[in-house]
CSV table of C-alpha atoms in Angstrom, one decimal:
chain,number,residue,atom,x,y,z
A,1,ASP,CA,54.4,6.5,-139.1
A,2,GLY,CA,54.1,3.2,-137.3
A,3,GLY,CA,53.4,-0.1,-139.0
A,4,ILE,CA,54.7,-3.3,-140.5
A,5,THR,CA,56.9,-3.4,-143.6
A,6,GLN,CA,57.2,-6.5,-145.7
A,7,SER,CA,59.6,-6.7,-148.6
A,8,PRO,CA,59.6,-7.3,-151.5
A,9,LYS,CA,55.9,-7.1,-152.5
A,10,TYR,CA,56.5,-9.6,-155.4
A,11,LEU,CA,59.2,-12.3,-155.3
A,12,PHE,CA,60.1,-14.9,-158.0
A,13,ARG,CA,62.4,-17.8,-157.3
A,14,LYS,CA,63.4,-20.9,-159.1
A,15,GLU,CA,62.4,-24.3,-157.7
A,16,GLY,CA,65.0,-25.6,-155.3
A,17,GLN,CA,66.2,-22.2,-154.1
A,18,ASN,CA,65.8,-21.0,-150.5
A,19,VAL,CA,64.3,-17.5,-150.2
A,20,THR,CA,64.0,-15.1,-147.2
A,21,LEU,CA,61.0,-12.8,-146.8
A,22,SER,CA,61.6,-9.7,-144.7
A,23,CYS,CA,59.2,-8.4,-142.0
A,24,GLU,CA,60.0,-5.3,-139.9
A,25,GLN,CA,57.8,-3.5,-137.4
A,26,ASN,CA,58.2,-0.2,-135.5
A,27,LEU,CA,55.2,-0.7,-133.3
A,28,ASN,CA,57.3,-1.9,-130.4
A,29,HIS,CA,55.2,-5.1,-130.3
A,30,ASP,CA,56.4,-8.2,-128.6
A,31,ALA,CA,54.6,-10.8,-130.6
A,32,MET,CA,55.1,-11.5,-134.4
A,33,TYR,CA,53.4,-14.0,-136.7
A,34,TRP,CA,53.8,-15.4,-140.2
A,35,TYR,CA,50.8,-16.6,-142.1
A,36,ARG,CA,50.3,-18.1,-145.5
A,37,GLN,CA,47.3,-17.3,-147.5
A,38,ASP,CA,46.0,-19.5,-150.3
A,39,PRO,CA,42.6,-19.1,-152.1
A,40,GLY,CA,39.8,-20.7,-150.1
A,41,GLN,CA,42.1,-21.7,-147.2
A,42,GLY,CA,42.1,-18.6,-145.1
A,43,LEU,CA,45.1,-17.6,-143.0
A,44,ARG,CA,47.3,-20.5,-141.9
A,45,LEU,CA,49.9,-19.9,-139.2
A,46,ILE,CA,53.4,-20.8,-140.1
A,47,TYR,CA,55.5,-19.6,-137.1
A,48,TYR,CA,55.0,-17.1,-134.3
A,49,SER,CA,57.3,-15.5,-131.8
A,50,GLN,CA,56.2,-13.9,-128.5
A,51,ILE,CA,59.6,-12.7,-127.5
A,52,VAL,CA,63.1,-12.1,-128.9
A,53,ASN,CA,65.1,-15.3,-129.4
A,54,ASP,CA,62.1,-17.5,-129.0
A,55,PHE,CA,59.6,-18.8,-131.6
A,56,GLN,CA,57.1,-21.6,-132.0
A,57,LYS,CA,55.8,-23.7,-134.9
A,58,GLY,CA,52.4,-22.9,-136.2
A,59,ASP,CA,50.1,-25.3,-138.1
A,60,ILE,CA,52.1,-25.5,-141.3
A,61,ALA,CA,55.8,-25.0,-140.3
A,62,GLU,CA,57.3,-27.8,-142.4
A,63,GLY,CA,59.6,-26.4,-145.0
A,64,TYR,CA,59.9,-23.0,-143.3
A,65,SER,CA,62.3,-21.5,-140.8
A,66,VAL,CA,62.4,-18.2,-138.9
A,67,SER,CA,64.6,-16.2,-136.5
A,68,ARG,CA,63.9,-13.5,-134.0
A,69,GLU,CA,67.2,-11.8,-133.1
A,70,LYS,CA,65.7,-8.4,-132.8
A,71,LYS,CA,62.3,-7.3,-131.5
A,72,GLU,CA,61.5,-5.4,-134.6
A,73,SER,CA,62.4,-8.1,-137.1
A,74,PHE,CA,61.1,-11.6,-137.9
A,75,PRO,CA,62.3,-12.9,-141.2
A,76,LEU,CA,60.9,-16.0,-142.8
A,77,THR,CA,62.9,-18.4,-144.9
A,78,VAL,CA,61.1,-20.6,-147.4
A,79,THR,CA,63.3,-23.6,-147.9
A,80,SER,CA,63.5,-26.0,-150.8
A,81,ALA,CA,61.8,-28.6,-148.6
A,82,GLN,CA,58.5,-26.7,-148.9
A,83,LYS,CA,56.5,-28.7,-151.4
A,84,ASN,CA,54.3,-25.9,-152.7
A,85,PRO,CA,55.8,-22.5,-151.8
A,86,THR,CA,53.9,-20.3,-154.2
A,87,ALA,CA,51.5,-18.3,-152.0
A,88,PHE,CA,50.8,-14.9,-150.5
A,89,TYR,CA,52.7,-14.5,-147.2
A,90,LEU,CA,51.6,-12.1,-144.4
A,91,CYS,CA,53.4,-11.0,-141.4
A,92,ALA,CA,51.6,-9.6,-138.4
A,93,SER,CA,52.4,-8.3,-134.9
A,94,THR,CA,50.5,-7.7,-131.7
A,95,ALA,CA,51.3,-6.0,-128.4
A,96,GLY,CA,51.3,-9.5,-126.9
A,97,THR,CA,48.0,-11.2,-126.1
A,98,TYR,CA,45.4,-12.8,-128.2
A,99,THR,CA,42.9,-10.0,-127.5
A,100,ASP,CA,45.3,-7.4,-128.9
A,101,THR,CA,44.7,-6.3,-132.4
A,102,GLN,CA,46.9,-8.1,-135.0
A,103,TYR,CA,48.4,-5.6,-137.3
A,104,PHE,CA,49.3,-7.0,-140.7
A,105,GLY,CA,51.9,-6.0,-143.2
A,106,PRO,CA,51.0,-5.6,-146.9
A,107,GLY,CA,52.2,-9.1,-147.8
A,108,THR,CA,54.7,-10.7,-150.1
A,109,ARG,CA,53.5,-12.7,-153.1
A,110,LEU,CA,56.0,-15.5,-153.7
A,111,THR,CA,56.0,-17.3,-157.0
A,112,VAL,CA,58.3,-20.3,-157.5
A,113,LEU,CA,58.9,-21.1,-161.1
B,1,GLN,CA,38.0,-28.6,-132.2
B,2,GLN,CA,40.3,-25.7,-133.0
B,3,GLN,CA,38.6,-24.9,-136.3
B,4,VAL,CA,36.4,-22.0,-137.1
B,5,LYS,CA,34.0,-22.7,-140.0
B,6,GLN,CA,33.0,-19.8,-142.1
B,7,SER,CA,30.3,-19.4,-144.7
B,8,PRO,CA,29.6,-18.6,-147.4
B,9,GLN,CA,32.8,-18.7,-149.4
B,10,SER,CA,31.6,-15.9,-151.6
B,11,LEU,CA,28.7,-13.4,-151.5
B,12,ILE,CA,27.3,-11.0,-154.0
B,13,VAL,CA,25.0,-8.2,-152.7
B,14,GLN,CA,23.3,-5.3,-154.3
B,15,LYS,CA,24.2,-1.8,-153.1
B,16,GLY,CA,22.1,-0.9,-150.1
B,17,GLY,CA,21.4,-4.5,-149.2
B,18,ILE,CA,22.5,-6.5,-146.1
B,19,SER,CA,25.5,-8.7,-146.2
B,20,ILE,CA,25.6,-11.6,-143.7
B,21,ILE,CA,28.6,-13.8,-143.0
B,22,ASN,CA,28.4,-16.7,-140.6
B,23,CYS,CA,31.0,-18.5,-138.4
B,24,ALA,CA,30.8,-21.5,-136.2
B,25,TYR,CA,33.2,-23.0,-133.6
B,26,GLU,CA,33.4,-26.0,-131.4
B,27,ASN,CA,35.9,-25.0,-128.7
B,28,THR,CA,34.0,-23.5,-125.8
B,29,ALA,CA,37.2,-22.0,-124.5
B,30,PHE,CA,37.2,-19.4,-127.2
B,31,ASP,CA,36.4,-16.0,-125.6
B,32,TYR,CA,37.4,-13.5,-128.2
B,33,PHE,CA,35.9,-13.2,-131.7
B,34,PRO,CA,37.3,-10.6,-134.1
B,35,TRP,CA,36.5,-9.9,-137.7
B,36,TYR,CA,39.2,-8.8,-140.1
B,37,GLN,CA,38.7,-7.1,-143.5
B,38,GLN,CA,41.1,-7.5,-146.4
B,39,PHE,CA,41.2,-5.5,-149.6
B,40,PRO,CA,42.9,-7.1,-152.7
B,41,GLY,CA,46.7,-7.0,-152.4
B,42,LYS,CA,46.6,-5.7,-148.9
B,43,GLY,CA,47.0,-7.2,-145.4
B,44,PRO,CA,43.9,-7.8,-143.3
B,45,ALA,CA,42.8,-5.1,-140.8
B,46,LEU,CA,40.7,-5.5,-137.7
B,47,LEU,CA,37.1,-4.4,-138.4
B,48,ILE,CA,35.2,-5.3,-135.2
B,49,ALA,CA,35.5,-7.7,-132.3
B,50,ILE,CA,33.2,-9.2,-129.6
B,51,ARG,CA,33.6,-11.0,-126.3
B,52,PRO,CA,31.0,-13.6,-125.3
B,53,ASP,CA,29.6,-11.6,-122.5
B,54,VAL,CA,27.5,-9.6,-125.0
B,55,SER,CA,25.1,-10.9,-127.7
B,56,GLU,CA,25.6,-8.0,-130.1
B,57,LYS,CA,28.1,-5.3,-130.9
B,58,LYS,CA,27.5,-2.5,-133.4
B,59,GLU,CA,30.0,-0.1,-135.0
B,60,GLY,CA,28.5,2.0,-137.7
B,61,ARG,CA,27.1,-0.2,-140.4
B,62,PHE,CA,28.9,-3.3,-139.1
B,63,THR,CA,27.3,-5.5,-136.4
B,64,ILE,CA,28.5,-8.7,-134.8
B,65,SER,CA,25.8,-11.1,-133.5
B,66,PHE,CA,26.9,-13.7,-131.1
B,67,ASN,CA,25.0,-16.9,-130.0
B,68,LYS,CA,26.9,-18.6,-127.3
B,69,SER,CA,24.6,-21.6,-126.9
B,70,ALA,CA,24.8,-22.3,-130.7
B,71,LYS,CA,28.5,-21.5,-130.8
B,72,GLN,CA,27.9,-19.2,-133.7
B,73,PHE,CA,28.7,-15.6,-134.5
B,74,SER,CA,28.0,-13.6,-137.6
B,75,LEU,CA,28.9,-10.3,-139.3
B,76,HIS,CA,26.1,-8.1,-140.6
B,77,ILE,CA,26.9,-5.2,-143.0
B,78,MET,CA,23.9,-2.9,-143.3
B,79,ASP,CA,23.4,-0.7,-146.4
B,80,SER,CA,26.3,-2.5,-148.1
B,81,GLN,CA,28.4,-0.3,-150.4
B,82,PRO,CA,30.7,-1.1,-153.3
B,83,GLY,CA,33.6,0.1,-151.0
B,84,ASP,CA,32.8,-2.8,-148.7
B,85,SER,CA,33.9,-5.3,-151.4
B,86,ALA,CA,36.6,-7.2,-149.8
B,87,THR,CA,37.4,-10.6,-148.1
B,88,TYR,CA,36.2,-10.9,-144.6
B,89,PHE,CA,37.8,-13.3,-142.0
B,90,CYS,CA,36.3,-14.3,-138.8
B,91,ALA,CA,38.6,-15.5,-136.0
B,92,ALA,CA,38.5,-16.9,-132.5
B,93,GLY,CA,41.0,-16.8,-129.7
B,94,THR,CA,41.5,-18.1,-126.2
B,95,LYS,CA,44.4,-17.8,-123.7
B,96,LEU,CA,44.7,-21.6,-124.0
B,97,THR,CA,46.0,-21.2,-127.6
B,98,THR,CA,49.0,-19.2,-126.4
B,99,ASP,CA,48.0,-15.9,-128.0
B,100,LYS,CA,47.2,-17.3,-131.4
B,101,LEU,CA,44.0,-16.6,-133.3
B,102,ILE,CA,42.3,-19.3,-135.3
B,103,PHE,CA,41.0,-17.8,-138.6
B,104,GLY,CA,38.1,-18.9,-140.7
B,105,THR,CA,38.6,-19.6,-144.4
B,106,GLY,CA,37.3,-16.2,-145.5
B,107,THR,CA,34.3,-14.8,-147.4
B,108,ARG,CA,34.8,-12.8,-150.6
B,109,LEU,CA,32.1,-10.1,-150.7
B,110,GLN,CA,31.2,-8.2,-153.8
B,111,VAL,CA,28.8,-5.3,-153.7
B,112,PHE,CA,27.4,-4.2,-157.0
B,113,PRO,CA,25.9,-0.7,-157.6
């Protein structure tokens, strides 16, 4: 059963702590993306990667970091430098081009207390 | 110029009615316009997409209308059903944005029986 897995679904952290969100895909897709979703602001791109060991900043990369050591994995770290980290985080992947369907994971809701 | 403006922010429709969501863009390089549907607590999923060489695309009860000269496109949901209640995102893409999609801010649709 192909798809994208994000874990955990809900995550609580204390202010000042770094936290890593997991994203795994078994679709054999080259490109992977991280989005942040806030009410009324749509989907904002944090980071994306088109190939293993390479990634680019999106529109709101400050306070976040990523790695792409394996094709199927693209973890996102929310650092303590992120001013307002509480949000719904979505991971997506595509076969590689902008006209390919983006397949999204179920999301992780991060709450920083 | 990279923005996609989406309206309305929320929409309430009676069962059986027509739901219409509008999007506008500035960048004439955009050449791919998908719509994504997101149910609460889930990741978005591709609903329907259009390229600018056609003015309309229909899939079941869902139709995209595209007006190239006005730089606008819209989603029409005919015979709206309570199961259509979701958030809808328009998006736009071009090879010039390195395989990224630019998403609108989303429209929350509620269909009442």
